[in-house]
Every structure is written in structure tokens, then in C-alpha cells.
């Protein structure tokens, strides 16, 4: 697969079938332009059928969007080995020539028992179309061992990369819950029952940092970039997020070196299929079910302008170490001690600090309700530059009494560089 030169921002649940065409039958270009204007640059598209898929890919190319494509033939290749190569070859022949194509959506949240089949699919696609990725998303660490099929979550991630060899390691982790008792509900699909139980399994959920610590560790070990799917849409036990909470999810992930971010969801689910909506009660995605923009659309469009610029800067660089200020219930985090590299001291109440190579340091506030200050000193031979998110320029900071102080907005991130 070709090396990415842009930080990719993607989504689940894009433009639904009901809205993908205008009343006159033409593809709804304005709906995909709306996606682009939100700062999302990689669309996970539904399987609209061959004709609409092709038209959608052409429209996305014109708008500067990349596409992760869904196709029913891939689903069939996952379900059975019969004619697997022929099915995948047909998909590649149909779509690989479209410049907007980034990759093929294979499967969401597989059990480890599926890994051998997924490895075969990944290998076939790599042989037939090495320019495009085979995308698979994994469970979060609050999934049960039965759902994972591995003895630990770390083992699950490592087993997946070892067997399947994906271009990117992807997982979803939804951190902000309402803290309400579990609803009594029953799906016909046992997998959905397991997901619902896992969603309610921990009140005031811990584990976000343990999850990303494992992802970072496996990513380093296997030299595979990772991405994080974060919560936007209110559903089930998950609450209606503030801008500070969404910023928290985004910049904590970037602090750990995530090379792609996805939002769950762009369009509020329940438009094409209402199955499960009486249980999950989907609401407050970026786009409402009726096609109007939710407040989350405007929040995330603003966040994405900053994320895209900072993500592009950090994309070629690796995270060397991550430190925390403020207690976390997660056991795998490391806390700031005295100094690291050219930073000789640092003081904060609730902060995560990601040290990238080449002197880049990302500060991410863990306070998603109010502004949070951080003060630090550096070695005498270094000066501090701050990336100004408003105008996209680097500005030299001046110390006061030998120390630098920044105040981060609720849940926000700031990028500095020591030179």
C-alpha cells in the first residue's frame, strides 16, 4: 500500500441509502461536499450497489475525499471460502482503478477464530491489488474474553497483527457513559447481545488508557500504525458529548501517536434500518436522522481543522514516550517523574504529554470541563516553538523567570517543538 502523506480522518455511518441520491436520481454531491466540509477526508461508504458505488467514487475524487469501500461480495468472501478468490477478484476489477479508493472494508470486530480466514482475504487482496488496504476493525478492551477469543486483550491485538498483517491496527473505545443501570433488552443476534452487555459492564468506565497503551505497544512491536475510533453519537449507555469531551478523545489519541482518527458516527444510525434503535436509541450524531446538521457537526468541523494540521505535522514522526499528570485508574500508564529529554521540569494537574521524535511534544488536557495550565522548563540550549492553531504558524514562546506556561482549553491539545 502506498504511504499516506495526509493524516486521515474518517467515520462510521456515512450518507445513508435514503439520502445518497437526489429526487431526480442524480448522486447527492452536496451530501458528500458536506462530509468534506466537516474535515473528514476518508469516507467509509455503504454498499450502495455497483452503479452508485462507481458514481460515489467519482464524486469523492472531485471533492478530494478518499473512500473505504463496502461491497456485498467481500461479505460473502468472509462468510465462506467457496469462490473467495473469484469474489475478491471481481471487486478489485470493478473498483481498483478509481483514484478515490483507499481500501476495502472487510469486517468489524471479529473473534480471533476469524483471523485465519481474514489473513487469507488480506493476502489475496494484497496480491490482486497491493495499492489499496484491507480494513478490519477490532473490539475494545472491555469486550469479554469470549468475544475476543484470546486470553488477554494485548494477545488479541498481537495475534491479529501476526496472523492477518493489516496495513493499520484499528479499534473502537467508547469512554463516556451515562452511569445508568443496564437496560433489559434482547437482540435476535447473539453478537449484538454480547456488545450490549459489554457496553454496560463497567459504570464510569476506566480502560481508555490501558486500551491505547496496548495498541501503542503492539504497534511499536509489529511496526504497524494504529488508529482509534472515538464516540460521538449518543446511544444506549453512552451520553451526549460536549465539545470538551470530543476534544479529549481526539487529542489523547493523537498524544499516543494514533495515525488516523474515526468518528462513531457521522450520520445518526437508524435511517435505512431501524433494527435495534428501540434498544440503542441513536441520537446526536454529526448529522441527525432527518439529514439536518447537529451541533456535533459544527464542533467536529472546528476540531478537524486543528487535528488535520497537527496530524499532518506528526504523521511522519514516532512517539517515544507518554507521561501522565493526575491519577488514572488504568494500570499501564506512566507518570511524570523529574525530567525527560530536554524538558527539565513540568507541572500540571491533569495532563497527558506525548514526546515525539525531532523535538515535537503534544500536550493534551485531561480536564474536559475547564481550562488546564501546564508549566515547564527546558535545557538552556533549546528554545520553544508553539504551533498556533488559529493561523497555522509556528511562534517562539518566551519564558518568564525561566519557565514556560500554557493554558489549554477544556480537553484540548497544543503542539510545541523544542529546537
XYZ file of C-alpha atoms in Angstrom:
419
model
C 0.000 0.000 0.000
C 1.260 3.472 -0.838
C 2.499 5.522 2.102
C -0.053 8.051 3.350
C 1.076 11.687 3.209
C -2.078 13.059 4.855
C -3.498 12.396 8.292
C -6.725 10.557 7.644
C -9.933 11.482 9.467
C -12.753 9.056 8.848
C -16.161 7.954 10.115
C -18.691 5.211 10.570
C -22.227 5.532 9.177
C -21.864 7.886 6.249
C -24.550 9.132 3.862
C -27.424 6.592 4.054
C -29.035 4.946 1.031
C -32.103 7.134 1.538
C -30.051 10.314 1.046
C -27.380 9.213 -1.451
C -29.459 10.283 -4.485
C -31.447 13.427 -5.165
C -35.109 13.373 -6.171
C -34.069 13.492 -9.857
C -31.939 10.359 -9.435
C -28.544 12.071 -9.512
C -25.940 11.351 -6.850
C -26.293 13.808 -3.957
C -22.985 15.643 -4.462
C -23.899 18.208 -1.802
C -24.131 15.473 0.806
C -20.566 14.376 0.120
C -19.427 18.000 -0.064
C -20.915 18.373 3.417
C -18.732 15.452 4.563
C -15.642 17.178 3.159
C -16.575 20.479 4.798
C -16.692 18.726 8.182
C -12.983 17.952 7.855
C -13.475 14.237 7.229
C -11.256 13.182 4.321
C -11.815 9.410 4.299
C -15.362 8.149 3.806
C -16.405 4.685 4.945
C -19.172 4.268 2.395
C -22.129 1.945 2.497
C -22.504 -0.652 -0.250
C -24.801 1.371 -2.485
C -24.636 -1.161 -5.324
C -22.201 -1.189 -8.228
C -23.579 1.753 -10.249
C -23.930 4.093 -7.273
C -20.611 2.970 -5.794
C -18.870 3.980 -9.019
C -20.630 7.340 -9.169
C -19.877 7.938 -5.493
C -16.170 7.173 -6.023
C -16.052 9.679 -8.891
C -17.785 12.355 -6.812
C -15.445 11.762 -3.864
C -12.420 12.150 -6.127
C -13.709 15.519 -7.335
C -14.177 16.616 -3.714
C -10.754 15.404 -2.550
C -12.195 12.575 -0.443
C -10.778 9.059 -0.164
C -13.065 6.043 0.246
C -13.088 2.797 2.208
C -15.467 0.759 0.092
C -18.072 -1.774 1.209
C -19.283 -4.477 -1.180
C -21.511 -7.483 -0.515
C -19.095 -9.775 -2.364
C -16.479 -9.088 0.311
C -19.032 -10.034 2.976
C -19.658 -13.293 1.135
C -15.919 -13.961 0.882
C -15.671 -13.518 4.663
C -18.573 -15.874 5.362
C -17.369 -18.742 3.164
C -14.179 -19.858 1.448
C -16.149 -21.002 -1.610
C -15.188 -18.868 -4.625
C -13.336 -16.489 -2.272
C -10.617 -15.545 -4.734
C -13.110 -15.100 -7.580
C -15.331 -12.832 -5.483
C -12.412 -10.668 -4.398
C -11.001 -10.534 -7.922
C -14.339 -9.226 -9.189
C -14.365 -6.474 -6.538
C -10.821 -5.433 -7.430
C -11.619 -5.399 -11.147
C -14.663 -3.203 -10.522
C -13.128 -0.587 -8.246
C -9.316 -0.606 -8.073
C -8.960 1.897 -10.907
C -10.804 4.679 -9.073
C -8.305 7.213 -7.653
C -10.528 7.984 -4.637
C -10.300 4.393 -3.396
C -8.165 3.947 -0.272
C -9.202 0.418 0.612
C -11.830 -2.248 1.124
C -13.889 -2.713 4.264
C -13.586 -6.349 5.309
C -15.125 -6.921 8.761
C -15.953 -5.186 12.031
C -14.933 -6.626 15.414
C -14.025 -10.222 14.577
C -13.397 -13.010 17.064
C -9.904 -14.493 16.797
C -11.457 -17.594 15.244
C -11.936 -15.483 12.094
C -8.274 -14.484 11.862
C -7.150 -17.332 9.536
C -9.895 -16.502 7.013
C -9.149 -12.783 7.312
C -5.466 -13.474 6.769
C -6.296 -15.312 3.559
C -8.534 -12.466 2.379
C -5.863 -9.911 3.203
C -3.266 -11.966 1.319
C -5.476 -12.381 -1.757
C -6.285 -8.662 -1.885
C -2.642 -7.755 -1.385
C -1.739 -9.955 -4.330
C -4.541 -8.676 -6.577
C -4.402 -5.011 -5.530
C -1.334 -4.055 -3.479
C -2.139 -0.331 -3.741
C -5.237 -0.488 -1.509
C -5.670 -1.587 2.092
C -7.894 -4.282 3.557
C -9.552 -2.603 6.538
C -10.654 -4.545 9.636
C -11.686 -3.020 12.963
C -11.229 -4.781 16.325
C -13.115 -4.872 19.623
C -12.131 -2.583 22.517
C -10.592 -3.948 25.712
C -13.922 -4.101 27.539
C -15.079 -6.895 25.234
C -15.329 -10.233 27.028
C -12.733 -12.963 26.515
C -15.457 -14.944 24.746
C -15.886 -12.097 22.268
C -12.127 -11.803 21.755
C -11.188 -15.476 21.676
C -7.786 -14.685 23.205
C -6.531 -14.876 26.816
C -5.819 -11.113 27.073
C -6.570 -8.010 25.057
C -2.894 -7.437 24.296
C -2.690 -11.016 22.989
C -5.732 -10.307 20.813
C -4.089 -7.288 19.153
C -0.768 -9.073 18.735
C -2.405 -12.243 17.392
C -4.356 -10.183 14.878
C -1.304 -8.376 13.509
C 0.785 -11.576 13.486
C -1.803 -13.571 11.559
C -3.592 -11.004 9.392
C -0.778 -8.457 8.817
C -3.097 -5.446 8.390
C -1.932 -2.129 6.986
C -3.319 -0.399 10.080
C -4.441 -1.587 13.524
C -7.936 -0.239 14.268
C -10.125 -0.453 17.360
C -13.057 1.420 18.887
C -13.288 2.521 22.506
C -16.279 4.487 23.810
C -15.287 6.089 27.059
C -18.044 8.474 28.151
C -21.097 6.725 29.587
C -24.158 7.901 31.480
C -23.688 5.690 34.508
C -27.226 4.318 34.316
C -28.246 0.733 35.205
C -28.307 -1.818 32.428
C -31.388 -1.829 30.234
C -33.290 -5.064 29.768
C -33.144 -5.860 26.064
C -32.720 -8.860 23.815
C -31.420 -8.999 20.246
C -32.002 -11.911 17.915
C -28.294 -11.659 17.072
C -26.163 -13.077 19.899
C -23.212 -10.899 18.908
C -25.379 -7.811 19.475
C -26.377 -9.151 22.895
C -22.706 -9.505 23.809
C -21.948 -5.965 22.630
C -24.848 -4.584 24.665
C -23.691 -6.444 27.778
C -20.131 -5.199 27.329
C -21.373 -1.630 26.902
C -22.948 -1.748 30.362
C -20.330 -3.917 32.017
C -18.424 -1.087 33.696
C -20.067 2.023 35.103
C -17.953 5.192 34.859
C -15.715 3.220 32.584
C -11.979 3.035 33.039
C -9.742 1.449 30.431
C -9.313 4.096 27.726
C -5.633 4.470 28.522
C -4.981 0.770 29.093
C -6.539 0.181 25.670
C -4.394 2.741 23.885
C -1.280 1.662 25.813
C -1.745 -1.864 24.447
C -2.376 -0.526 20.939
C 0.749 1.641 21.077
C 2.863 -1.236 22.431
C 1.737 -3.701 19.749
C 2.036 -1.017 17.069
C 5.665 -0.453 18.034
C 6.440 -4.155 18.326
C 4.960 -5.035 14.936
C 5.781 -1.754 13.149
C 2.117 -1.235 12.251
C 0.400 2.155 12.653
C -2.777 2.292 14.716
C -5.998 4.279 14.648
C -8.724 4.956 17.205
C -12.482 5.113 16.648
C -13.990 7.555 19.121
C -17.500 8.247 20.339
C -19.750 10.991 19.017
C -23.271 9.573 18.805
C -25.358 9.197 21.945
C -26.805 5.692 22.257
C -27.512 3.046 24.888
C -25.391 3.890 27.932
C -23.285 6.474 26.057
C -24.022 10.115 26.759
C -24.427 13.219 24.605
C -20.875 14.584 24.467
C -19.684 18.128 24.937
C -17.045 19.648 22.680
C -14.534 19.316 25.518
C -15.193 15.577 25.750
C -14.792 15.084 21.979
C -11.568 17.105 22.039
C -10.397 14.908 24.937
C -10.894 11.760 22.849
C -9.176 13.239 19.795
C -6.102 14.747 21.443
C -5.492 11.916 23.904
C -5.390 9.595 20.889
C -3.018 11.885 18.993
C -0.839 12.172 22.097
C -0.252 8.418 21.909
C 0.688 8.506 18.251
C -2.549 7.478 16.512
C -2.110 7.866 12.758
C -5.821 8.006 11.944
C -8.982 9.044 13.803
C -12.525 7.864 13.145
C -15.800 9.233 14.495
C -18.677 6.996 15.538
C -20.835 8.217 13.881
C -21.173 10.814 11.094
C -24.865 10.225 10.286
C -27.073 9.182 13.186
C -27.938 5.473 12.654
C -31.479 4.211 12.226
C -32.345 5.772 8.848
C -32.141 2.812 6.483
C -32.621 0.151 9.143
C -34.453 0.755 12.391
C -33.413 -2.622 13.810
C -32.068 -2.111 17.311
C -32.976 1.586 17.500
C -35.620 0.865 20.149
C -32.768 -0.526 22.279
C -29.858 1.765 21.401
C -31.924 4.983 20.935
C -29.460 6.521 18.479
C -29.306 10.316 18.570
C -26.949 13.289 18.245
C -24.564 12.111 15.559
C -22.930 14.783 13.426
C -25.913 14.621 11.084
C -29.371 13.909 12.500
C -31.559 11.135 11.113
C -33.527 13.654 9.042
C -30.383 14.982 7.363
C -30.024 18.215 9.333
C -26.747 19.172 10.962
C -26.403 18.500 14.669
C -24.330 20.750 16.949
C -21.719 17.968 16.872
C -21.158 18.656 13.161
C -20.011 22.202 13.861
C -17.940 21.199 16.901
C -16.102 18.491 14.974
C -15.573 20.650 11.891
C -13.663 23.067 14.133
C -11.732 20.274 15.845
C -10.848 18.699 12.499
C -9.262 21.876 11.162
C -6.794 21.687 14.046
C -6.462 17.892 14.005
C -5.697 17.816 10.284
C -2.912 20.378 10.556
C -1.348 18.868 13.667
C -1.839 15.329 12.399
C -0.063 16.150 9.127
C 2.906 17.543 11.077
C 3.153 14.497 13.349
C 2.314 11.823 10.758
C 5.944 11.012 9.788
C 7.149 11.002 13.392
C 7.036 8.349 16.113
C 6.032 8.740 19.756
C 8.942 7.966 22.063
C 7.211 8.214 25.447
C 3.891 9.237 27.025
C 3.550 10.577 30.571
C 0.543 11.454 32.733
C -0.248 14.037 35.379
C -3.236 13.270 37.602
C -4.329 9.841 38.820
C -5.799 7.310 36.396
C -7.477 4.019 37.401
C -5.759 2.385 34.411
C -2.689 0.449 35.466
C -0.470 0.725 32.414
C 0.089 4.490 32.294
C 3.394 6.096 33.257
C 3.500 9.206 35.418
C 5.862 12.140 35.062
C 8.888 11.922 37.342
C 11.522 14.646 37.127
C 12.596 15.211 33.541
C 12.606 13.688 30.075
C 14.909 14.588 27.222
C 15.320 18.349 27.020
C 12.354 19.037 29.340
C 13.940 19.559 32.732
C 10.709 20.004 34.732
C 6.954 20.005 34.187
C 3.976 20.713 36.443
C 0.280 20.133 35.712
C -2.817 18.790 37.445
C -4.482 16.745 34.683
C -2.402 16.387 31.546
C -1.014 13.809 29.124
C 2.284 14.539 27.378
C 3.396 12.720 24.253
C 7.055 13.047 23.294
C 7.521 12.557 19.549
C 10.881 12.430 17.842
C 12.523 15.547 16.317
C 11.590 17.575 19.393
C 7.803 17.562 18.912
C 5.746 17.416 22.120
C 1.961 17.183 22.244
C 0.253 18.396 25.402
C -3.292 17.044 25.872
C -5.515 18.202 28.722
C -7.382 15.521 30.649
C -9.711 18.184 32.062
C -12.655 18.228 29.632
C -14.701 20.644 31.762
C -12.370 23.614 32.271
C -9.098 25.171 31.141
C -5.934 23.484 32.388
C -2.475 25.102 32.822
C 0.900 23.428 32.378
C 4.320 24.887 33.290
C 7.670 23.513 32.155
C 11.345 24.309 31.779
C 13.802 23.173 29.133
C 17.568 22.880 28.798
C 19.429 26.120 28.190
C 20.345 25.245 24.601
C 16.716 24.822 23.467
C 14.019 27.307 22.551
C 10.280 26.548 22.455
C 8.033 26.999 19.440
C 4.236 26.773 19.707
C 2.081 25.750 16.759
C -0.607 28.423 16.508
C -3.795 26.579 15.549
C -5.513 29.824 14.545
C -3.142 30.797 11.738
C -1.062 27.643 11.210
C 2.243 29.324 12.045
C 4.984 28.402 14.494
C 5.616 31.087 17.099
C 8.508 31.397 19.530
C 7.499 31.364 23.208
C 9.353 33.497 25.708
C 9.975 32.144 29.224
C 9.016 34.044 32.354
C 11.505 33.579 35.189
C 12.982 30.696 33.214
C 9.683 28.769 32.803
C 7.068 28.435 30.079
C 3.341 28.326 30.889
C 0.498 27.351 28.564
C -3.208 27.148 29.331
C -5.149 24.545 27.392
C -8.884 24.835 26.760
C -11.144 22.043 28.050
C -9.985 18.710 26.626
C -7.723 20.487 24.158
C -4.296 19.735 22.713
C -1.347 22.014 21.965
C 1.739 21.168 19.909
C 5.158 22.548 20.777
C 8.617 21.871 19.411
C 11.999 22.211 21.035
C 14.669 23.384 18.622
